[in-house]
C-alpha atoms as a PDB file:
ATOM      1  CA  LYS A   1       0.000   0.000   0.000  1.00  0.00           C
ATOM      2  CA  LYS A   2       1.291   3.431  -0.920  1.00  0.00           C
ATOM      3  CA  ALA A   3       2.003   5.618   2.094  1.00  0.00           C
ATOM      4  CA  GLU A   4      -0.411   8.473   2.419  1.00  0.00           C
ATOM      5  CA  GLN A   5       1.026  11.955   2.353  1.00  0.00           C
ATOM      6  CA  CYS A   6      -0.438  15.350   2.949  1.00  0.00           C
ATOM      7  CA  PHE A   7       0.888  18.781   2.143  1.00  0.00           C
ATOM      8  CA  ILE A   8       0.611  22.123   3.820  1.00  0.00           C
ATOM      9  CA  ILE A   9      -0.017  24.720   1.137  1.00  0.00           C
ATOM     10  CA  PRO A  10       1.633  28.020   2.029  1.00  0.00           C
ATOM     11  CA  SER A  11      -0.783  30.925   2.146  1.00  0.00           C
ATOM     12  CA  LYS A  12       1.489  33.184   0.107  1.00  0.00           C
ATOM     13  CA  THR A  13       4.124  31.953  -2.299  1.00  0.00           C
ATOM     14  CA  SER A  14       6.962  34.244  -3.251  1.00  0.00           C
ATOM     15  CA  LEU A  15       8.177  34.177  -6.831  1.00  0.00           C
ATOM     16  CA  THR A  16      11.864  34.392  -7.533  1.00  0.00           C
ATOM     17  CA  GLU A  17      13.095  37.192  -9.778  1.00  0.00           C
ATOM     18  CA  GLU A  18      13.908  34.588 -12.428  1.00  0.00           C
ATOM     19  CA  ILE A  19      10.308  33.341 -12.459  1.00  0.00           C
ATOM     20  CA  LYS A  20       8.918  36.874 -12.491  1.00  0.00           C
ATOM     21  CA  GLU A  21      11.083  37.697 -15.504  1.00  0.00           C
ATOM     22  CA  TYR A  22       9.982  34.541 -17.328  1.00  0.00           C
ATOM     23  CA  LEU A  23       6.311  35.311 -16.685  1.00  0.00           C
ATOM     24  CA  ASP A  24       6.853  38.653 -18.404  1.00  0.00           C
ATOM     25  CA  THR A  25       8.381  37.176 -21.592  1.00  0.00           C
ATOM     26  CA  GLU A  26       6.642  36.980 -24.953  1.00  0.00           C
ATOM     27  CA  GLU A  27       7.383  33.225 -25.000  1.00  0.00           C
ATOM     28  CA  TYR A  28       5.353  32.665 -21.836  1.00  0.00           C
ATOM     29  CA  LYS A  29       2.546  34.958 -22.974  1.00  0.00           C
ATOM     30  CA  ALA A  30       2.325  33.175 -26.358  1.00  0.00           C
ATOM     31  CA  LYS A  31       2.243  29.711 -24.724  1.00  0.00           C
ATOM     32  CA  HIS A  32      -0.570  30.742 -22.404  1.00  0.00           C
ATOM     33  CA  ALA A  33      -2.610  33.029 -24.671  1.00  0.00           C
ATOM     34  CA  GLY A  34      -5.433  30.473 -24.948  1.00  0.00           C
ATOM     35  CA  ASP A  35      -5.500  29.951 -21.185  1.00  0.00           C
ATOM     36  CA  ASN A  36      -5.708  33.703 -20.660  1.00  0.00           C
ATOM     37  CA  LEU A  37      -8.606  34.028 -23.128  1.00  0.00           C
ATOM     38  CA  LEU A  38     -10.466  31.222 -21.371  1.00  0.00           C
ATOM     39  CA  TYR A  39      -9.796  32.797 -17.959  1.00  0.00           C
ATOM     40  CA  GLN A  40     -11.098  36.175 -19.144  1.00  0.00           C
ATOM     41  CA  ALA A  41     -14.263  34.628 -20.619  1.00  0.00           C
ATOM     42  CA  VAL A  42     -14.997  32.583 -17.501  1.00  0.00           C
ATOM     43  CA  ASN A  43     -14.295  35.541 -15.229  1.00  0.00           C
ATOM     44  CA  LYS A  44     -16.615  37.774 -17.270  1.00  0.00           C
ATOM     45  CA  SER A  45     -19.368  35.136 -17.137  1.00  0.00           C
ATOM     46  CA  LEU A  46     -18.896  34.598 -13.397  1.00  0.00           C
ATOM     47  CA  ASN A  47     -19.097  38.339 -12.711  1.00  0.00           C
ATOM     48  CA  ALA A  48     -22.266  38.619 -14.805  1.00  0.00           C
ATOM     49  CA  THR A  49     -23.814  35.697 -12.916  1.00  0.00           C
ATOM     50  CA  ILE A  50     -22.939  37.270  -9.567  1.00  0.00           C
ATOM     51  CA  GLU A  51     -24.438  40.600 -10.637  1.00  0.00           C
ATOM     52  CA  SER A  52     -27.648  39.031 -11.932  1.00  0.00           C
ATOM     53  CA  THR A  53     -28.247  36.709  -8.985  1.00  0.00           C
ATOM     54  CA  ILE A  54     -27.111  37.929  -5.575  1.00  0.00           C
ATOM     55  CA  GLY A  55     -25.463  41.219  -6.522  1.00  0.00           C
ATOM     56  CA  ARG A  56     -21.872  42.353  -6.175  1.00  0.00           C
ATOM     57  CA  GLU A  57     -22.245  43.965  -2.735  1.00  0.00           C
ATOM     58  CA  ARG A  58     -23.753  40.853  -1.142  1.00  0.00           C
ATOM     59  CA  PHE A  59     -21.205  38.578  -2.845  1.00  0.00           C
ATOM     60  CA  ASP A  60     -18.279  40.722  -1.702  1.00  0.00           C
ATOM     61  CA  SER A  61     -19.639  40.773   1.840  1.00  0.00           C
ATOM     62  CA  ARG A  62     -19.959  36.970   1.915  1.00  0.00           C
ATOM     63  CA  MET A  63     -16.509  36.526   0.354  1.00  0.00           C
ATOM     64  CA  GLU A  64     -15.005  38.760   3.025  1.00  0.00           C
ATOM     65  CA  MET A  65     -16.741  36.665   5.707  1.00  0.00           C
ATOM     66  CA  TYR A  66     -15.457  33.446   4.112  1.00  0.00           C
ATOM     67  CA  ARG A  67     -11.877  34.732   4.066  1.00  0.00           C
ATOM     68  CA  LYS A  68     -12.121  35.872   7.683  1.00  0.00           C
ATOM     69  CA  TYR A  69     -13.470  32.505   8.857  1.00  0.00           C
ATOM     70  CA  LYS A  70     -10.881  30.662   6.769  1.00  0.00           C
ATOM     71  CA  GLU A  71      -8.082  32.588   8.487  1.00  0.00           C
ATOM     72  CA  ILE A  72      -9.549  32.057  11.967  1.00  0.00           C
ATOM     73  CA  ILE A  73     -10.077  28.338  11.350  1.00  0.00           C
ATOM     74  CA  GLY A  74      -6.555  28.000   9.987  1.00  0.00           C
ATOM     75  CA  GLN A  75      -5.169  29.553  13.154  1.00  0.00           C
ATOM     76  CA  ARG A  76      -7.372  27.616  15.579  1.00  0.00           C
ATOM     77  CA  CYS A  77      -7.708  24.241  13.886  1.00  0.00           C
ATOM     78  CA  GLY A  78      -4.569  23.809  11.844  1.00  0.00           C
ATOM     79  CA  GLY A  79      -2.045  23.748  14.661  1.00  0.00           C
ATOM     80  CA  ASP A  80      -0.460  20.996  16.669  1.00  0.00           C
ATOM     81  CA  ASP A  81      -3.662  20.037  18.472  1.00  0.00           C
ATOM     82  CA  CYS A  82      -5.911  19.152  15.559  1.00  0.00           C
ATOM     83  CA  GLY A  83      -4.137  19.908  12.262  1.00  0.00           C
ATOM     84  CA  LEU A  84      -4.561  17.058   9.791  1.00  0.00           C
ATOM     85  CA  CYS A  85      -1.058  17.317   8.345  1.00  0.00           C
ATOM     86  CA  SER A  86       2.291  17.357  10.129  1.00  0.00           C
ATOM     87  CA  LYS A  87       5.015  19.727   8.955  1.00  0.00           C
ATOM     88  CA  SER A  88       6.873  16.717   7.513  1.00  0.00           C
ATOM     89  CA  GLY A  89       3.877  15.734   5.337  1.00  0.00           C
ATOM     90  CA  ILE A  90       2.631  12.786   7.340  1.00  0.00           C
ATOM     91  CA  PRO A  91      -1.104  12.583   7.999  1.00  0.00           C
ATOM     92  CA  ARG A  92      -1.452  13.230  11.700  1.00  0.00           C
ATOM     93  CA  PHE A  93      -4.773  11.463  12.105  1.00  0.00           C
ATOM     94  CA  PRO A  94      -5.257   8.554   9.710  1.00  0.00           C
ATOM     95  CA  ASP A  95      -8.227   7.421  11.781  1.00  0.00           C
ATOM     96  CA  ILE A  96     -11.726   8.814  12.043  1.00  0.00           C
ATOM     97  CA  ALA A  97     -11.254  10.098  15.613  1.00  0.00           C
ATOM     98  CA  GLY A  98      -8.461  12.438  14.562  1.00  0.00           C
ATOM     99  CA  LYS A  99     -10.463  13.806  11.668  1.00  0.00           C
ATOM    100  CA  GLU A 100     -13.369  14.402  14.038  1.00  0.00           C
ATOM    101  CA  CYS A 101     -11.008  16.543  16.124  1.00  0.00           C
ATOM    102  CA  PHE A 102     -10.213  18.697  13.086  1.00  0.00           C
ATOM    103  CA  TYR A 103     -13.752  18.949  11.737  1.00  0.00           C
ATOM    104  CA  GLY A 104     -15.153  19.368  15.238  1.00  0.00           C
ATOM    105  CA  CYS A 105     -12.830  22.332  15.711  1.00  0.00           C
ATOM    106  CA  ILE A 106     -14.169  23.908  12.509  1.00  0.00           C
ATOM    107  CA  LYS A 107     -17.788  23.299  13.571  1.00  0.00           C
ATOM    108  CA  ASP A 108     -17.211  24.720  17.070  1.00  0.00           C
ATOM    109  CA  THR A 109     -15.415  27.766  15.677  1.00  0.00           C
ATOM    110  CA  LEU A 110     -18.213  28.556  13.237  1.00  0.00           C
ATOM    111  CA  LYS A 111     -20.855  28.103  15.963  1.00  0.00           C
ATOM    112  CA  GLU A 112     -18.943  30.416  18.294  1.00  0.00           C
ATOM    113  CA  TYR A 113     -18.587  33.171  15.703  1.00  0.00           C
ATOM    114  CA  ALA A 114     -22.209  32.826  14.551  1.00  0.00           C
ATOM    115  CA  PHE A 115     -23.301  33.187  18.203  1.00  0.00           C
ATOM    116  CA  LYS A 116     -21.130  36.307  18.646  1.00  0.00           C
ATOM    117  CA  LYS A 117     -22.554  37.782  15.447  1.00  0.00           C
ATOM    118  CA  LYS A 118     -26.143  37.113  16.622  1.00  0.00           C
ATOM    119  CA  LYS A 119     -25.418  38.749  19.999  1.00  0.00           C
ATOM    120  CA  ARG A 120     -24.070  41.865  18.217  1.00  0.00           C
ATOM    121  CA  GLN A 121     -27.161  41.989  15.981  1.00  0.00           C
ATOM    122  CA  ASP A 122     -29.485  41.634  18.989  1.00  0.00           C
ATOM    123  CA  ALA A 123     -27.636  44.450  20.772  1.00  0.00           C
ATOM    124  CA  VAL A 124     -28.259  46.754  17.795  1.00  0.00           C
ATOM    125  CA  LEU A 125     -31.995  46.030  17.861  1.00  0.00           C
END
């Protein structure tokens, strides 16, 4: 059986000067012209869908909330206590109990912040 591995994806990746220079070359731009056209078309369609369904303001508000919760959960649930992946790339909890620790942390965090938000809303009323 192949050993399972997991990877921690860094939140921000720095590009070397060499890579930055390559990304600015005509060779790179020519190789990826089709990808860029597809990206632009999909992005335009996605933006139109957002505008016609929930609206840009509501979408941006929800996206901001998602990013905030993602950061909080990463800090609270991704550490030594319940993180699913060790720094060396070995799954910390190959069993269900360990995964419940991680997902339980996420659930508890979201409940806690939803409760705080409700209390703030009630205080305004």
